[in-house]
Amino acid sequence: MRWNLRVKMLLSVGAIVLIVLGTSTVVHISGVQQDYLETLEWRSQALAQTLIKKAQELATMAPDFNRNDLLELLNYWVKDVYESNTHLTHIAAIDPDGIIAAHTEKSLWDSSVKSPALRKALGYRKQLTVLDDTTYHMLFPIVNESELYLGSIDIGIPKDIIDRQVRQILYHSASLFVLFVGLGCVAASIAGHFLTKPINHLVSIARELADGNLSQCIEGTERKDEIGMLAQSFAHMRDRIEQQIEDLYQLNDGLEQRVERRTAELAREKYIVDTFLANVPDSIYFKDREGRIIRANKAHARRMGLKAPREEVGKTDFDFFPTEPARRKYAQEQEIIQTGLPAINIEEEDISPDGQVFWHLTTKMPLRDEHGEVIGIFGISRDITTLKQTEGELARYREHLEDIVKERTTELTLSNKRLEQEITERTQAEHALRVSEQQYRLLAENVKDGIGIVQKDKLMFANHAFAAMTGYSLKQLLGTDPARLFPDQASPSSVTLEDHTEIHRTARQAELKMENMRNIWTEIEQTAIVWNSHPALLLTVRDITARKRQEQRLEQERARLESENRHLKSTIKDRYRFGPLVGKSQVMQKVYELLVNAAAAEVNVWLCGESGTGKELIAHTLHQVSRRKSQAFIAVNCASIPESLFEREFFGHQKGAFTGADRSTAGLFDRAHQGTLFLDEVTELSPGSQAKLLRVLQDGVYTPLGSIHPKTADVVIIAATNKNCREEIRQGRLRKDFFYRIGVIEISVAPLRDRKEDLSFLLEHLLEEYRQKQIRVQGSDMPSNFPIDQTMLPPEIVRAFYAYDWPGNVRELQNVLQRYLATRDPHPVLSLLGASVSQTVSYAENLPPTLPEAVRTLEKRMITHMLGQTQNRIGKTAEQLGMPVRTLQYKIKKYQLDTKN
């Protein structure tokens, strides 16, 4: 309920009147009641005084009368007084002991006072008023001249008489109160009407002004009091409001025109920006301070595996990438937001939602509001996966070739040194090429693409980058036919869009004719769009002149490297050594080729071969030609490790892992970290141990005994065995999955009996080792002309060597040769080899006495024999002998062999 001023004033005045009248009435009622009671008390006291005097007179007459006579006389007086005061209930005289001496009711004579309150009042011996259920008792003491208490006079007044008198008084007082309240309300209403009339008028004016009605007449402006001042203020305020409303109408008209113009401009700019974002090939995105995407273009959505940019809004990098890369990106972006500094040209490697690894060059800048506060980041990213893959291929190819060249330069002759110089020059050129490529990439990635819009065979829009690319000014470019810029290619032209909902995009390369008549290579992406409600083409032009030239140089360099690689491979095939390995046979050439491939690929290798064929030496060689050669090579004989100690030996253990483990010990995987682990006699491992090792090979991690923290296993494993792997698998002693996990490349080492053509090279190599050993032992005491070469071997020893099957292979050959060199007595050697010498093949008989002559004679006989077997077919003969065709032709010419008959 809303209270106006008039009602409030009436209520206030009425409340004051009620308070005053109520107080007056209460005071009046209390006074009237008190006066009535005093009147009763006064009249009762007068009666009592009369009786008291009578009683005192009786006391003086006591000697002349007996007690009964006195009581009769006292009772007479009491009844006389009672009859003359009819409003009393009783009059009684009570002695000091509470015995009623006289009473208007004779039956109560000589009886005691029963009321406890009355008996208690008698004891006070003073004037008192006592109230019981129906009667007011007024007690007056009787005292003689000697102040001796003789008793009390009890005068009783009915209670209902007093209550009736009080009710009458209250009724008259209430009537007066109602009369006065009514008169007060009428007076307050009349006063409130005259006081609130001008104020109510001002209130109604204020409401009209609030509703926009400014035509109301304001009264009271001529008054000189406060009401007049308020009326004048309202009139002034109305005038001011009218003026401001008129000013606002004029300002609104101007603002509406400006808003319409600005809205049209913003719509046009928004269309250009949206079209650019939708068609630019680079990934563009905006994020808030919490890393949530607030806007992105279609290229970024495609990279995230989404169909439309709106699906990205509100998501973070944690929704698209693994936790660690997403955390790294978030930390980088938070640093940009905190410092306000951009991060330019950052090369990042990421994994797309479909699992593909891609590289991109990213620039991230702080996004600021109109007050300069950083509210997020803006990022633009360009895919450089193809370029990184090319760099990686070149780097791997270069490292691979460098390793081969380093090995080759230590063993080839003077011609090889010249080749080493050429390879060094190639490496320098490749380094210069890589530096040049990096400079190009940094330059190209920071240059903005040219943007243009073609409509009706005219260039309707172009940015500054496009103008700078052509050499023309923007004024010269606008309205130009694109055929003028691309004379040698089909120029971009207008298209008719039957379906504006689908964007058609094509990309091609073309030469652009600059203003200075020079031509540059560009990459053009054409996208069909709608421009000002008509079909048009959006051109994204990128200068790729440097990249085109770079591709040509890279293609030339790739062709040269491939030619060099083919030349190196052919050179390897003609070699009789590969590091410490010796042999020129076809089987050894195959081993060399597999070693090169395994070293380049860094994969696990399985070596199969009989005992003594040099499997550990091959493993060492593979380690030395790989990129891990600077790291450890750890060899272990698996037959010496029981299954109970397998985990301790391979994985290591922590201190306290078992009883007696008073310190932590590194395992084989720790010691061979980033190097090579050679497992000799690997088939001796139990299937349980094979399963544990297989788990490490599959997962790439292992946990030392007593530890809860896994470690990464970064090793290349070379496993060797002298057993038949397939037979071991069939017997269940070798797990099939374990064999296939290690045997990525399987190298079979041929026994010495299957490559007798390498015997001459092996003897030469072993004799040279023996000579170097003697030099180290004897030093200057050894004669300088001490002959240690193949010429010192007797012919019968050489013939025995070629005839023997060598079941112990190269190890047995080394042992037999050292036995002869130690004693220089051929008989023990011939006796040792005698059982096999009797089975010497016919073409090994009657050989010359010296080893070189015997080799040449044997080689000539073998070539002649094989030519006869193949009917003088040079290619077939070379294949059977395990040598290149060119080498066979050279030896046929050297030995003057007739291939016609």
PDB file of C-alpha atoms in Angstrom, residues 46 139 163 173 242 254 261 306 346 401 471 484 677 686 689 731 754 760 775 816 856 870 882:
ATOM      1  CA  ALA A  46     -15.748   8.816  61.052  1.00  0.00           C
ATOM      2  CA  LEU A 139      -9.698  -1.897  60.717  1.00  0.00           C
ATOM      3  CA  ASP A 163     -16.743  -2.287  41.391  1.00  0.00           C
ATOM      4  CA  SER A 173     -14.437   8.381  30.615  1.00  0.00           C
ATOM      5  CA  GLU A 242      12.347  19.710 -23.591  1.00  0.00           C
ATOM      6  CA  GLY A 254      23.208  11.875 -37.218  1.00  0.00           C
ATOM      7  CA  ARG A 261      27.598   3.815 -43.194  1.00  0.00           C
ATOM      8  CA  LEU A 306      37.453 -31.341 -38.061  1.00  0.00           C
ATOM      9  CA  ILE A 346      59.011 -21.534 -34.267  1.00  0.00           C
ATOM     10  CA  LEU A 401      77.639 -41.816 -47.168  1.00  0.00           C
ATOM     11  CA  GLY A 471      56.558  -4.085 -59.014  1.00  0.00           C
ATOM     12  CA  ARG A 484      49.185  -8.961 -68.570  1.00  0.00           C
ATOM     13  CA  LEU A 677      74.481 -55.269 -27.441  1.00  0.00           C
ATOM     14  CA  SER A 686      65.612 -70.464 -22.093  1.00  0.00           C
ATOM     15  CA  SER A 689      64.339 -65.579 -20.685  1.00  0.00           C
ATOM     16  CA  GLN A 731      61.934 -78.124 -31.591  1.00  0.00           C
ATOM     17  CA  ASP A 754      82.522 -72.632 -49.313  1.00  0.00           C
ATOM     18  CA  SER A 760      94.752 -66.237 -50.293  1.00  0.00           C
ATOM     19  CA  ILE A 775     107.474 -55.986 -34.494  1.00  0.00           C
ATOM     20  CA  VAL A 816      97.259 -73.904 -37.804  1.00  0.00           C
ATOM     21  CA  ARG A 856      97.490 -67.365 -60.178  1.00  0.00           C
ATOM     22  CA  THR A 870      79.157 -72.547 -69.233  1.00  0.00           C
ATOM     23  CA  GLY A 882      81.272 -64.663 -57.777  1.00  0.00           C
TER      24      GLY A 882
END
